[in-house]
Coordinates of C-alpha atoms in Angstrom, one line a residue:
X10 CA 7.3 73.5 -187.3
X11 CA 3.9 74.9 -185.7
X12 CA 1.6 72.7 -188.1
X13 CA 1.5 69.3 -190.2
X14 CA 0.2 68.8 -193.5
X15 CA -1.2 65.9 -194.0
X16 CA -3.5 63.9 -196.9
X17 CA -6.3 62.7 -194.9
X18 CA -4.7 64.4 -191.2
X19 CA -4.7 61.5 -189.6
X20 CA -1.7 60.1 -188.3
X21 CA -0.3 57.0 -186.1
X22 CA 0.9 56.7 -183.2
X23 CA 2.7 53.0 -181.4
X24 CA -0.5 51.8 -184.0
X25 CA -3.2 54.3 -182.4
X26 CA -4.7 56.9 -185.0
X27 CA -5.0 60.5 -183.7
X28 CA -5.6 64.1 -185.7
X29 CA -3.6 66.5 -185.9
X30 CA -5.1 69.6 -185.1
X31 CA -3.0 72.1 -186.8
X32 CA -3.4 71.2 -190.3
X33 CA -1.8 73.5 -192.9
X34 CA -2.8 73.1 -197.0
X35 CA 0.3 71.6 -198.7
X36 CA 0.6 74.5 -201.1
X37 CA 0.7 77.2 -198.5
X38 CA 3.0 74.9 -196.3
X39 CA 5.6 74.5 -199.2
X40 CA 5.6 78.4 -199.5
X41 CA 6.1 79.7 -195.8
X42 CA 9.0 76.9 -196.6
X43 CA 10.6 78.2 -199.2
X44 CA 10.1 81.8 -198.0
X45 CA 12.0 80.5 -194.6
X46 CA 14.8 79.0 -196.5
X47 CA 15.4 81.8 -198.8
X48 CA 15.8 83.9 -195.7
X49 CA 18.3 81.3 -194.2
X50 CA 20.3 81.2 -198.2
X51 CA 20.5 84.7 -198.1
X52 CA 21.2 85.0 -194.4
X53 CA 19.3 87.7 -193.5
X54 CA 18.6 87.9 -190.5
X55 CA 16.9 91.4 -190.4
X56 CA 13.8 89.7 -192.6
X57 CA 13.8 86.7 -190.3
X58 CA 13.2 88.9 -186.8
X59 CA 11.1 90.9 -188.7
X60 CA 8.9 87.9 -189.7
X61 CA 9.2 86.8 -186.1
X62 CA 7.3 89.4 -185.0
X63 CA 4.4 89.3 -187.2
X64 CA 4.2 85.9 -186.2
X65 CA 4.5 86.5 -182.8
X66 CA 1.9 89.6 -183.0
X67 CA -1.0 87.4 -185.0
X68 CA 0.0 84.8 -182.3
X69 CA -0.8 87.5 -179.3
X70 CA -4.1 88.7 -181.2
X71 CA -5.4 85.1 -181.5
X72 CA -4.6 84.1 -177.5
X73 CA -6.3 87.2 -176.7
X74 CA -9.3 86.2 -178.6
X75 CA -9.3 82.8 -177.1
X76 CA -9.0 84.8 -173.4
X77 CA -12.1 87.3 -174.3
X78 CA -14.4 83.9 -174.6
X79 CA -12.6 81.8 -171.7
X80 CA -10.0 82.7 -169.6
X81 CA -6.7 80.6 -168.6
X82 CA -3.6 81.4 -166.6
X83 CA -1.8 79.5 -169.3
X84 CA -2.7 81.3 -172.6
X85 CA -1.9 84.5 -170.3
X86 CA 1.4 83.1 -170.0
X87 CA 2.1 82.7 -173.5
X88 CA 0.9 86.2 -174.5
X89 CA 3.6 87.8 -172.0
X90 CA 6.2 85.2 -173.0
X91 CA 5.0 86.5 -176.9
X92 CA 5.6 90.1 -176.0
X93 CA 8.6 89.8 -173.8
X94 CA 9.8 87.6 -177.3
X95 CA 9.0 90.5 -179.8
X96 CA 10.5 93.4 -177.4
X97 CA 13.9 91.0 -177.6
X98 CA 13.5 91.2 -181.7
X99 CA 13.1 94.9 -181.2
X100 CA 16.5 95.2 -179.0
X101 CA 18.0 92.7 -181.5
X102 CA 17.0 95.2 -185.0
X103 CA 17.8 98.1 -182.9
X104 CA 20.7 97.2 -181.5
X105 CA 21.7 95.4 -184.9
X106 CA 22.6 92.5 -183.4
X107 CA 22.3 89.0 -185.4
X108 CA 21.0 85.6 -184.2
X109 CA 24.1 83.7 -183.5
X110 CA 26.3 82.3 -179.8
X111 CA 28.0 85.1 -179.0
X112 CA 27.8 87.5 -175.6
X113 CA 25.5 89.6 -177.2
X114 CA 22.9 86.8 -178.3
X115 CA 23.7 85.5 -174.5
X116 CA 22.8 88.8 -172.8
X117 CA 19.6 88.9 -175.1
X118 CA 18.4 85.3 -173.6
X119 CA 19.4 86.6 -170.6
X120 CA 17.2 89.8 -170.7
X121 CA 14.4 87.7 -171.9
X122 CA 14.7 85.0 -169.0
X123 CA 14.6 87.8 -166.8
X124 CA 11.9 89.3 -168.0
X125 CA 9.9 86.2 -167.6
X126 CA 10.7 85.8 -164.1
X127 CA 9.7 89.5 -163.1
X128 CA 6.2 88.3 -164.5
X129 CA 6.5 84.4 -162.5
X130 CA 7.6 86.7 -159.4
X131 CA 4.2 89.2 -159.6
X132 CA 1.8 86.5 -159.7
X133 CA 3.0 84.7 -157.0
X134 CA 0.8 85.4 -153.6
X135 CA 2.8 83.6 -150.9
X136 CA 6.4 85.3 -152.1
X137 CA 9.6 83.6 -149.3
X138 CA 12.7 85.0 -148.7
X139 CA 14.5 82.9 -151.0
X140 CA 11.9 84.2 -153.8
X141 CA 13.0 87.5 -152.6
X142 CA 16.6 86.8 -153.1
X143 CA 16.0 85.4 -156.5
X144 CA 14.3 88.1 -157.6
X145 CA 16.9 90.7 -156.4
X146 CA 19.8 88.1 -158.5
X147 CA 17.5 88.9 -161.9
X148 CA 17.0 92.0 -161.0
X149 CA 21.2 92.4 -161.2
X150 CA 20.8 89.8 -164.5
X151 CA 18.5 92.3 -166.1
X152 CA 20.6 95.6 -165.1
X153 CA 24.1 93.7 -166.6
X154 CA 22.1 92.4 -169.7
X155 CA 21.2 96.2 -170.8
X156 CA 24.5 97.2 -170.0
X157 CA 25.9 94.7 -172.2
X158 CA 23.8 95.2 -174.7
X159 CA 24.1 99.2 -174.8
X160 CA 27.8 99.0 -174.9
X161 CA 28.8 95.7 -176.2
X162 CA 31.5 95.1 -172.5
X163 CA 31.6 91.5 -172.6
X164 CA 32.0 91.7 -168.8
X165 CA 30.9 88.0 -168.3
X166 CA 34.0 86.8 -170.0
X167 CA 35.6 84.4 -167.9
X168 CA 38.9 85.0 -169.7
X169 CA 39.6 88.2 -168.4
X170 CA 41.2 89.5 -165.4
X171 CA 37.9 91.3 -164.9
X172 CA 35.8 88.5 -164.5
X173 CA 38.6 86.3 -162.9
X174 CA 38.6 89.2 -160.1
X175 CA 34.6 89.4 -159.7
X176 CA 34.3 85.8 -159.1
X177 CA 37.3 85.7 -156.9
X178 CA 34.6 87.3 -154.4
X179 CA 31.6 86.3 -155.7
X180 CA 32.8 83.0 -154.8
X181 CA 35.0 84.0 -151.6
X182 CA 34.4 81.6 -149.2
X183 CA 37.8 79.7 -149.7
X184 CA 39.4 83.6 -149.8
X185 CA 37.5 85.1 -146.9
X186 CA 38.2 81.6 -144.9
X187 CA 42.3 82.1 -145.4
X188 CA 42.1 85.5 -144.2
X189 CA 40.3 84.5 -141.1
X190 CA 42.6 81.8 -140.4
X191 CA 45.3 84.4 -140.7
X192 CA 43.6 86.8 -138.4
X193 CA 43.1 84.2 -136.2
X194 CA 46.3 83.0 -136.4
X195 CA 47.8 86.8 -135.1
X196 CA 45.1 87.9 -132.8
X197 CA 44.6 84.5 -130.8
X198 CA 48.4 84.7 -130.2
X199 CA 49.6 88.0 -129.6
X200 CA 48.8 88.1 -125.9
X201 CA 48.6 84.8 -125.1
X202 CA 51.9 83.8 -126.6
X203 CA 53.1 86.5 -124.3
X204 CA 51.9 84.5 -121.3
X205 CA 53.0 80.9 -122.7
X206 CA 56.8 82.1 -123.3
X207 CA 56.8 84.2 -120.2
X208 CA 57.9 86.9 -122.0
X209 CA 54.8 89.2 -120.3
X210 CA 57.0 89.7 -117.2
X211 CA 59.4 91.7 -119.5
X212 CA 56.7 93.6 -121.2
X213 CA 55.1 94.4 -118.0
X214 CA 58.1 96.4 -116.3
X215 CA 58.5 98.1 -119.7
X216 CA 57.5 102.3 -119.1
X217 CA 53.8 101.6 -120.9
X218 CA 50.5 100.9 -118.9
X219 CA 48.6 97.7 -119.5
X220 CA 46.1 99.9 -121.1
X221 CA 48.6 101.1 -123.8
X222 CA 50.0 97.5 -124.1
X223 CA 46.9 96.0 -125.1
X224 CA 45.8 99.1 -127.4
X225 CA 49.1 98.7 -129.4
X226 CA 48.6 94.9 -130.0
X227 CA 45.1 96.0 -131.2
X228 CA 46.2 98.2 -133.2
X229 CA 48.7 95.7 -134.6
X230 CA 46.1 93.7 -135.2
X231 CA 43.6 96.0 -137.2
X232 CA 46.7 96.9 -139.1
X233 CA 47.1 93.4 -140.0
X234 CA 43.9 93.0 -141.1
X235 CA 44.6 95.4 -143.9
X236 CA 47.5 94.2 -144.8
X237 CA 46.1 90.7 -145.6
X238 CA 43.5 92.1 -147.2
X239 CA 45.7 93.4 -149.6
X240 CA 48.2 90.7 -150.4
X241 CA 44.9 88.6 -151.5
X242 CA 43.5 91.4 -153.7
X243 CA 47.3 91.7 -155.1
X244 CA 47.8 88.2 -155.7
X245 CA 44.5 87.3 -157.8
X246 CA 44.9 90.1 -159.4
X247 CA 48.6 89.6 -160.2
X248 CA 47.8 86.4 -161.3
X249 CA 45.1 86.8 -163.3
X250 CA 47.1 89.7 -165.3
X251 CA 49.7 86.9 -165.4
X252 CA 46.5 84.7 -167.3
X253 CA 45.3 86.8 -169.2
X254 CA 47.3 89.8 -169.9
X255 CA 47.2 93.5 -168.7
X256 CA 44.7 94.7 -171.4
X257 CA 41.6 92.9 -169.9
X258 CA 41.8 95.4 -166.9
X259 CA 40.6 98.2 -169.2
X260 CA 37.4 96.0 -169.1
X261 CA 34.7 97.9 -166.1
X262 CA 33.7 96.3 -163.3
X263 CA 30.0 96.3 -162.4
X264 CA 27.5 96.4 -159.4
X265 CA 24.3 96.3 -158.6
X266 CA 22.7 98.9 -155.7
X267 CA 19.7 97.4 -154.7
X268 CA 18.8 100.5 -152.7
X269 CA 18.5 102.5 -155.7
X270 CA 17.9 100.1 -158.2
X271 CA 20.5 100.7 -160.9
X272 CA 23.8 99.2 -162.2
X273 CA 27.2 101.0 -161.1
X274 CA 30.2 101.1 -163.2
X275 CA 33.2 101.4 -161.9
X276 CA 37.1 100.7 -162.6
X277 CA 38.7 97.7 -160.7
X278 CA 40.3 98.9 -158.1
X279 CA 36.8 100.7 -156.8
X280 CA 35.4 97.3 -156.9
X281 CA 38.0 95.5 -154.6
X282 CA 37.8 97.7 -152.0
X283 CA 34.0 98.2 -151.7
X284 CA 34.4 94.1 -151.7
X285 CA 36.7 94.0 -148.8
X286 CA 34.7 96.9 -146.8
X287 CA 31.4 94.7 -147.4
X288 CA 33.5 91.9 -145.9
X289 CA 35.1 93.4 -143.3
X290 CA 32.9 93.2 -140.1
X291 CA 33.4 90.0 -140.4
X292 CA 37.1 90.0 -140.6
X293 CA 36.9 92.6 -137.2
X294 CA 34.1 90.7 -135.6
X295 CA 36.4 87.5 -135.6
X296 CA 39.3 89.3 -134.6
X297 CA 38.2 90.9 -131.7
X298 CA 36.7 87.6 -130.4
X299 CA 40.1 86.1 -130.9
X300 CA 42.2 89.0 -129.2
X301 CA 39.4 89.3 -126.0
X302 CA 39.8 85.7 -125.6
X303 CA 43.6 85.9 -126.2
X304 CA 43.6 88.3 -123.8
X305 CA 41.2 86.8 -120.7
X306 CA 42.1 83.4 -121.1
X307 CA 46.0 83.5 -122.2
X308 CA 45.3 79.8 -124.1
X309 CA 46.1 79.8 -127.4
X310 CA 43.8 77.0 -128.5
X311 CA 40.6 78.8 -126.6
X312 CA 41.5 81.9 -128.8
X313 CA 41.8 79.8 -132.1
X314 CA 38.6 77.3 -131.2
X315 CA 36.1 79.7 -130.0
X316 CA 36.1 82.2 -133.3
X317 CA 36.4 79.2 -135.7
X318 CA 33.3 77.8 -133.8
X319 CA 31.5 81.3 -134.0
X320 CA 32.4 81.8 -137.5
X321 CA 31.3 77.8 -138.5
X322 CA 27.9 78.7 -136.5
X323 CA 26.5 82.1 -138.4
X324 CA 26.5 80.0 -141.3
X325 CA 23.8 78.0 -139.5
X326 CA 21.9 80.7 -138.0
X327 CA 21.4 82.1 -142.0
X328 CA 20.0 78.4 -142.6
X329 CA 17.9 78.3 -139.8
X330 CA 16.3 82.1 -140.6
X331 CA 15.5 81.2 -144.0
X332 CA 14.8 77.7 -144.0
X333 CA 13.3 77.3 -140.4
X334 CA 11.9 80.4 -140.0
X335 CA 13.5 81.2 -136.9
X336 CA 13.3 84.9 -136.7
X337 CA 15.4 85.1 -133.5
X338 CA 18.2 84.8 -135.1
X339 CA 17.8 87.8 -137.5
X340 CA 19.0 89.8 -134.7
X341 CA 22.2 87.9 -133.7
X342 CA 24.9 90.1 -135.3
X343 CA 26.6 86.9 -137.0
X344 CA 23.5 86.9 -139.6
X345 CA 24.5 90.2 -140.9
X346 CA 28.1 90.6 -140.7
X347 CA 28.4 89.9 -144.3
X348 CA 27.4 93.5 -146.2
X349 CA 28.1 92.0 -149.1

């Protein structure tokens, strides 16, 4: 489709004329044809990556001819988007895997798009945060990409268990918010309750210090924390099992350390708890705000408002450090609760 033969190699245009520029004799255009098509009639795919690359390696050899006499930024761009191409082709014939729509072709474009961006990301002299952040997500593209390809896990499915659970807290905002409501809901009325029933008169005269007291209904509280977490992980993951069957389970979960630069694999229940752990400063953080004020103020509605308000605010102090540059706020301990 690269070139046009044409008679004469003019051509119109809304009635202007204008040449074509790559022009192509009829004869040899009518035989790269019929060599294409036989390849598509026989349905080998082998001898069409295989011609790919030749093409793709006479293409490289004639930018870089055209970048010895003048250089550009945009024939640079096409030579690395030629080779990062033809290394694809490679994986493809040694991998033996043909053209088509399945996870396998999907993890290839996948590789190659992040390929590309590793290359946009280098030339780049003013890099932001956000570029940062982006660069780290392909980074975790390109890591699941070679795993897929090198074992054939289709752990992008979104019809297993697997994936159902990954994007479950991926996506936990909705999750992590009912758990802090819940949290909430305990800790901002353990003690105060106590105070609003006048039930603390009782508890007082009772053989513990105040000191004990309070530790216990911490502790209560902690223990709680727990527990929710694992009536959440138990229901998605009953439910999804429910969805799609008990078998999808076998599939590995995946994460990427960005400390160390590599891909973990690891079976589900590993995954869930690292995900709660990562997510559970916040879940403490929140909780102790809602016990102190529980306890100092004995107002139930202080207790619930204030931690709600805190919680609703870090999300605003993230925006404000990335998008206003406001480095301040890196340092408030509500910008990095999430380890996640």
């Amino acid at each position: 489709h690269d070139y046009y033969f044409l008679p004469n190699q003019i051509k119109y245009f809304e009635g202007e004329p204008y040449e074509i520029e790559n022009t192509i004799d009829e004869n040899i255009a009518y035989k790269s044809y019929e060599e294409i098509n036989g390849i598509f009639e026989e349905n080998d795919w082998r001898k069409m990556a295989n011609m790919l690359i030749e093409t793709y390696e006479e293409d490289i050899k004639n930018y870089e001819q055209e970048q010895l006499i003048r250089y550009d930024e945009d024939t640079e761009r096409f030579i690395e988007h030629l080779k990062v191409d033809i290394e694809v082709l490679n994986i493809r014939l040694n991998e033996n895997i043909p053209f088509g729509f399945d996870y396998l072709n999907e993890a290839l474009e996948e590789y190659d798009r992040s390929k590309m961006s590793f290359y946009y990301y280098n030339k780049k002299e003013n890099i932001t945060h956000m570029d940062k952040v982006e660069y780290q997500k392909n980074l975790e593209n390109f890591e699941e990409s070679k795993y897929i390809i090198e074992t054939r896990n289709d752990i992008n499915n979104i019809e297993t268990t697997r994936a159902n659970i990954s994007r479950t807290f991926e996506d936990i905002a909705g999750q992590q918010l009912f758990i802090i409501i819940l949290i909430v809901l305990v800790s901002a009325t353990i003690v105060s309750e106590e105070y609003n029933k006048g039930t603390i008169k009782q508890l007082l005269i009772r053989p513990y210090s105040r000191i004990q007291i309070i530790l216990a209904k911490f502790v209560t509280c902690l223990i709680m924390i727990l527990i929710f977490g694992i009536i959440i992980i138990l229901l998605n993951t009953g439910a999804n099992i429910i969805v799609n069957g008990a078998e999808s389970l076998n599939v590995p979960m995946t994460m990427y350390n960005f400390n160390t630069n590599t891909l973990i694999v690891m079976n589900m229940a590993e995954y869930l708890i690292i995900q709660f752990i990562a997510k559970l400063p916040i879940f403490i953080i929140i909780f102790m705000i809602a016990f102190a004020c529980s306890t100092l103020c004995g107002n139930t509605i202080i207790a619930s408002i204030i931690p709600y308000f805190i919680y609703s605010a870090s999300k605003l102090s993230y925006f404000f450090v990335i998008e206003e540059n406001i480095n301040i706020l890196r340092f408030f301990i509500t910008t990095n609760w999430d380890l996640s």
